[in-house]
Amino acid sequence: MNVTFACPKCQAASRAEFGDSATHVNCDHCGTQIEVPTGALAPQHVTRCLVCPSTDLFVRKDFPQRVGVALVVIGIIGSSIAWGYGQMYLTFGVLFATALADVLLYTFVGEQLMCYRCQAEYRGVSNMESHQAFNLETHERYRQMTARLKATP
């Protein structure tokens, strides 16, 4: 199992491997040791964030969003060019091909666990079905909390 997180001290992106008996995770850049909260780890299962005090985690596809957006842009540009040349079948062929590529990627890409508060990403964790999918209300609560903390002098 591993976690990708922004170090609370230096804000650099870091990745740390951890096991069921981990007591801390280390930042690769500044060497900060982050204590793992008691009860945060069960056998091959994360019950709360290891980096921040949040207990709210959600499951999402482990898929880079830039690749998804690039796929959509390629489909739009390719089909627009085909449409401009009057190639109706090619236009829809490009759109269907990009949609098929998107469905195939969605099918074969694994899942990751993510923290609402600090956006730490957990990979290689089993028993993800005990966590919910993304919830906009929970996300908004953490977004508002972050905005209030930044506004407070």
Backbone as numpy.savetxt, mean C-alpha at the origin, in Angstrom:
# Nx Ny Nz CAx CAy CAz Cx Cy Cz
8.52 -11.97 6.76 7.68 -10.80 6.76 8.57 -9.57 6.76
8.07 -8.50 6.12 8.81 -7.26 6.14 7.87 -6.07 6.19
8.41 -4.94 6.61 7.65 -3.70 6.70 8.45 -2.60 6.01
7.76 -1.81 5.19 8.34 -0.63 4.58 7.68 0.57 5.25
8.49 1.49 5.77 7.95 2.58 6.57 8.82 3.82 6.44
8.25 4.97 6.82 9.01 6.21 6.92 9.49 6.31 8.36
10.79 6.42 8.53 11.37 6.49 9.88 10.82 7.70 10.62
10.34 7.52 11.86 9.81 8.65 12.63 10.86 9.72 12.93
12.14 9.34 12.93 13.19 10.31 13.27 13.72 11.04 12.04
14.13 10.29 11.00 14.76 10.93 9.83 13.83 11.04 8.62
12.65 10.44 8.68 11.64 10.47 7.62 12.08 9.77 6.33
13.18 9.04 6.35 13.64 8.31 5.18 12.86 6.99 5.07
12.62 6.57 3.83 11.94 5.29 3.61 12.90 4.17 3.97
12.39 3.20 4.69 13.22 2.10 5.16 12.42 0.81 5.09
13.11 -0.30 4.93 12.48 -1.62 4.93 13.18 -2.48 5.96
12.39 -3.18 6.76 12.95 -4.04 7.81 12.27 -5.40 7.79
13.06 -6.43 7.91 12.54 -7.78 8.05 12.21 -8.00 9.53
11.17 -8.76 9.80 10.84 -9.08 11.19 10.20 -10.45 11.26
10.27 -11.05 12.43 9.67 -12.35 12.66 8.66 -12.26 13.79
8.11 -13.40 14.15 7.09 -13.44 15.20 7.60 -12.98 16.55
8.89 -13.10 16.79 9.44 -12.74 18.09 10.24 -11.44 18.05
10.01 -10.60 17.04 10.75 -9.34 16.92 10.43 -8.42 18.08
11.44 -7.74 18.59 11.25 -6.78 19.68 11.42 -5.34 19.19
12.07 -5.17 18.02 12.24 -3.84 17.45 12.49 -3.95 15.96
12.27 -2.85 15.25 12.64 -2.73 13.84 13.59 -1.56 13.73
14.55 -1.66 12.82 15.59 -0.65 12.68 15.45 0.14 11.39
15.76 1.43 11.45 15.85 2.27 10.26 17.19 2.00 9.59
17.16 1.78 8.28 18.39 1.52 7.53 19.29 2.76 7.45
18.72 3.95 7.55 19.47 5.17 7.32 20.10 5.75 8.58
19.29 5.92 9.63 19.82 6.56 10.84 20.05 5.57 11.99
19.61 4.32 11.82 19.82 3.31 12.85 18.86 3.37 14.01
17.82 4.19 13.92 16.84 4.29 15.00 16.16 2.94 15.22
16.06 2.55 16.48 15.34 1.32 16.81 13.95 1.68 17.27
12.96 1.11 16.60 11.56 1.34 16.96 11.08 0.10 17.70
10.65 0.29 18.94 10.17 -0.82 19.76 8.86 -1.37 19.21
8.77 -2.68 19.11 7.54 -3.33 18.69 6.61 -3.41 19.89
5.38 -2.87 19.78 4.46 -2.90 20.92 4.11 -4.33 21.32
3.88 -4.54 22.60 3.49 -5.85 23.10 2.16 -6.26 22.47
2.09 -7.49 21.99 0.87 -8.01 21.38 0.68 -7.62 19.94
1.66 -6.95 19.33 1.52 -6.53 17.94 1.72 -7.68 16.97
2.41 -8.73 17.42 2.71 -9.86 16.55 2.15 -11.15 17.12
1.49 -11.89 16.27 1.07 -13.26 16.57 1.78 -14.13 15.53
1.69 -15.43 15.60 2.37 -16.26 14.60 1.98 -15.90 13.16
2.95 -15.35 12.42 2.79 -14.93 11.03 1.61 -13.96 10.85
1.35 -13.13 11.85 0.20 -12.24 11.82 0.54 -10.93 12.52
0.14 -9.82 11.92 0.34 -8.50 12.52 -1.01 -8.01 13.01
-1.11 -7.69 14.29 -2.39 -7.26 14.86 -2.48 -5.75 14.99
-1.34 -5.05 14.97 -1.30 -3.59 15.02 -0.02 -3.11 14.38
0.07 -1.84 14.10 1.25 -1.29 13.43 2.48 -1.40 14.34
3.60 -1.76 13.73 4.85 -1.87 14.48 5.57 -0.54 14.59
5.21 0.43 13.75 5.93 1.69 13.67 5.25 2.80 14.47
3.93 2.81 14.48 3.19 3.86 15.20 2.18 3.19 16.13
1.50 3.97 16.96 0.57 3.36 17.93 -0.79 2.95 17.35
-0.97 2.99 16.05 -2.27 2.69 15.44 -2.60 1.20 15.48
-3.87 0.92 15.66 -4.36 -0.46 15.58 -5.20 -0.65 14.32
-5.32 0.39 13.50 -6.14 0.34 12.29 -5.28 0.02 11.08
-5.44 -1.19 10.57 -4.74 -1.65 9.38 -5.76 -2.08 8.34
-5.40 -1.98 7.07 -6.31 -2.44 6.02 -5.55 -3.22 4.97
-6.28 -4.03 4.22 -5.70 -4.88 3.18 -5.92 -4.21 1.83
-4.88 -4.20 1.02 -4.99 -3.67 -0.35 -4.09 -4.48 -1.28
-4.30 -4.32 -2.57 -3.46 -5.00 -3.54 -2.06 -4.41 -3.50
-1.06 -5.26 -3.62 0.33 -4.83 -3.62 0.72 -4.48 -5.06
0.13 -3.43 -5.55 0.28 -3.05 -6.95 0.65 -1.57 -7.02
1.73 -1.24 -7.73 2.12 0.17 -7.83 1.07 0.96 -8.61
0.54 2.00 -8.01 -0.51 2.79 -8.64 -0.03 3.47 -9.93
1.23 3.80 -10.00 1.76 4.44 -11.22 1.65 3.51 -12.41
1.85 2.22 -12.20 1.72 1.25 -13.30 0.27 1.20 -13.76
-0.68 1.23 -12.83 -2.09 1.21 -13.19 -2.49 2.45 -13.97
-2.03 3.60 -13.52 -2.33 4.85 -14.23 -1.68 4.84 -15.61
-0.45 4.36 -15.69 0.24 4.29 -16.99 -0.53 3.38 -17.95
-1.05 2.28 -17.46 -1.83 1.37 -18.29 -3.08 2.06 -18.84
-3.76 2.82 -18.00 -4.95 3.56 -18.45 -4.56 4.62 -19.48
-3.48 5.35 -19.23 -3.04 6.39 -20.16 -2.66 5.78 -21.51
-1.96 4.65 -21.49 -1.61 3.97 -22.75 -2.86 3.57 -23.50
-3.86 3.05 -22.79 -5.11 2.67 -23.43 -5.82 3.85 -24.05
-5.86 4.98 -23.33 -6.53 6.17 -23.85 -5.81 6.72 -25.07
-4.49 6.86 -24.98 -3.72 7.41 -26.09 -3.78 6.48 -27.30
-3.55 5.18 -27.05 -3.58 4.22 -28.17 -4.92 4.16 -28.86
-6.00 4.14 -28.09 -7.32 4.08 -28.71 -7.68 5.40 -29.40
-7.21 6.53 -28.86 -7.46 7.82 -29.50 -6.76 7.92 -30.84
-5.54 7.43 -30.92 -4.81 7.43 -32.19 -5.52 6.55 -33.21
-5.93 5.36 -32.77 -6.65 4.46 -33.68 -7.97 5.09 -34.12
-8.66 5.74 -33.21 -9.92 6.41 -33.54 -9.67 7.54 -34.55
-8.58 8.28 -34.34 -8.22 9.37 -35.25 -7.98 8.88 -36.67
-7.45 7.69 -36.83 -7.23 7.11 -38.16 -8.44 6.34 -38.67
-9.53 6.39 -37.92 -10.77 5.75 -38.36 -10.77 4.23 -38.22
-9.92 3.70 -37.37 -9.82 2.25 -37.16 -10.66 1.87 -35.94
-11.97 1.69 -36.17 -12.87 1.42 -35.05 -12.54 0.11 -34.34
-12.26 -0.94 -35.10 -11.96 -2.24 -34.48 -10.66 -2.18 -33.69
-9.68 -1.49 -34.21 -8.41 -1.33 -33.50 -8.60 -0.49 -32.24
-9.46 0.52 -32.31 -9.76 1.36 -31.14 -10.27 0.50 -29.99
-11.29 -0.30 -30.27 -11.86 -1.14 -29.22 -10.92 -2.28 -28.85
-10.11 -2.74 -29.79 -9.11 -3.77 -29.48 -8.10 -3.28 -28.47
-7.64 -2.03 -28.63 -6.68 -1.44 -27.69 -7.34 -1.30 -26.32
-8.58 -0.81 -26.29 -9.27 -0.64 -25.00 -9.48 -1.99 -24.31
-9.91 -3.00 -25.06 -10.12 -4.31 -24.46 -8.80 -4.95 -24.02
-7.73 -4.72 -24.78 -6.43 -5.29 -24.41 -5.91 -4.67 -23.12
-6.06 -3.36 -22.98 -5.61 -2.74 -21.73 -6.49 -3.16 -20.56
-7.79 -3.32 -20.80 -8.67 -3.80 -19.72 -8.31 -5.23 -19.33
-7.99 -6.07 -20.31 -7.58 -7.45 -20.02 -6.27 -7.47 -19.24
-5.32 -6.63 -19.63 -4.05 -6.55 -18.90 -4.29 -6.12 -17.46
-5.19 -5.18 -17.25 -5.52 -4.73 -15.90 -6.15 -5.85 -15.07
-7.07 -6.60 -15.66 -7.71 -7.72 -14.95 -6.69 -8.80 -14.61
-5.79 -9.11 -15.54 -4.77 -10.12 -15.28 -3.83 -9.68 -14.15
-3.41 -8.43 -14.19 -2.55 -7.92 -13.12 -3.27 -7.98 -11.78
-4.53 -7.59 -11.76 -5.31 -7.61 -10.52 -5.43 -9.04 -9.98
-5.57 -10.00 -10.88 -5.73 -11.39 -10.48 -4.45 -11.96 -9.88
-3.31 -11.64 -10.47 -2.06 -12.30 -10.08 -1.23 -11.55 -9.05
-1.53 -10.29 -8.81 -0.77 -9.51 -7.84 -1.26 -9.86 -6.43
-0.34 -9.99 -5.50 -0.69 -10.34 -4.12 -1.25 -9.16 -3.35
-1.41 -9.35 -2.06 -1.95 -8.32 -1.20 -0.92 -7.87 -0.17
-1.15 -6.71 0.38 -0.31 -6.19 1.45 -1.21 -5.60 2.52
-0.65 -5.45 3.69 -1.35 -4.85 4.81 -0.78 -3.44 4.96
-1.64 -2.46 5.23 -1.18 -1.08 5.30 -1.79 -0.37 6.50
-1.02 0.50 7.11 -1.46 1.28 8.27 -2.11 2.58 7.79
-3.27 2.91 8.36 -3.94 4.16 8.02 -3.13 5.37 8.48
-2.52 5.28 9.63 -1.88 6.45 10.24 -0.54 6.80 9.60
0.38 5.83 9.51 1.74 6.13 9.04 2.04 5.57 7.65
1.09 4.88 7.04 1.22 4.27 5.71 2.33 3.22 5.64
2.65 2.58 6.76 3.60 1.47 6.74 2.99 0.32 5.96
3.80 -0.34 5.13 3.33 -1.43 4.28 3.93 -2.74 4.75
3.08 -3.73 5.00 3.50 -5.03 5.50 3.31 -6.07 4.40
4.37 -6.81 4.08 4.32 -7.85 3.06 4.75 -9.18 3.68
4.24 -10.26 3.13 4.59 -11.59 3.61 3.84 -11.98 4.85
2.80 -11.25 5.18 2.01 -11.51 6.38 0.85 -12.42 5.99
0.61 -13.45 6.80 -0.54 -14.32 6.53 -1.71 -13.87 7.40
-2.83 -14.52 7.24 -4.04 -14.24 8.02 -4.52 -12.80 7.82
-4.45 -12.31 6.57 -4.90 -10.95 6.28 -6.41 -10.82 6.31
-7.11 -11.95 6.21 -8.58 -11.88 6.21 -9.15 -11.36 7.53
-8.34 -11.30 8.58 -8.82 -10.75 9.84 -8.86 -9.22 9.82
-8.27 -8.61 8.78 -8.30 -7.16 8.61 -9.29 -6.79 7.52
-9.85 -5.61 7.62 -10.84 -5.13 6.66 -10.16 -4.54 5.43
-10.94 -4.33 4.38 -10.47 -3.60 3.22 -10.47 -2.11 3.58
-10.01 -1.29 2.67 -9.92 0.15 2.89 -11.29 0.72 3.27
-11.29 1.59 4.28 -12.51 2.24 4.74 -12.28 3.74 4.68
-13.06 4.43 3.87 -12.86 5.87 3.67 -13.09 6.67 4.95
-14.02 6.24 5.79 -14.30 6.95 7.04 -13.09 6.89 7.98
-12.48 5.72 8.10 -11.28 5.58 8.94 -10.13 6.40 8.37
-9.96 6.33 7.06 -8.90 7.11 6.40 -9.09 8.60 6.65
-10.32 9.08 6.53 -10.60 10.51 6.73 -10.34 10.92 8.18
-10.65 10.05 9.11 -10.37 10.35 10.52 -8.88 10.58 10.74
-8.04 9.71 10.18 -6.59 9.87 10.33 -6.07 11.07 9.55
-6.65 11.34 8.39 -6.24 12.50 7.59 -6.55 13.79 8.35
-7.74 13.87 8.95 -8.11 15.04 9.73 -7.22 15.20 10.97
-6.88 14.09 11.62 -6.01 14.14 12.78 -4.64 14.69 12.40
-4.10 14.23 11.27 -2.80 14.72 10.81 -2.87 16.21 10.48
-3.95 16.65 9.84 -4.10 18.07 9.50 -4.18 18.92 10.76
-4.91 18.46 11.78 -5.00 19.21 13.02 -3.66 19.29 13.73
-2.91 18.20 13.72 -1.60 18.21 14.38 -0.63 19.16 13.68
-0.70 19.23 12.35 0.17 20.16 11.62 -0.21 21.61 11.87
-1.50 21.87 12.06 -1.97 23.24 12.29 -1.70 23.72 13.71
-1.51 22.80 14.64 -1.25 23.17 16.03 0.20 23.64 16.16
0.41 24.84 16.74 1.80 25.35 16.87 2.59 24.63 17.92
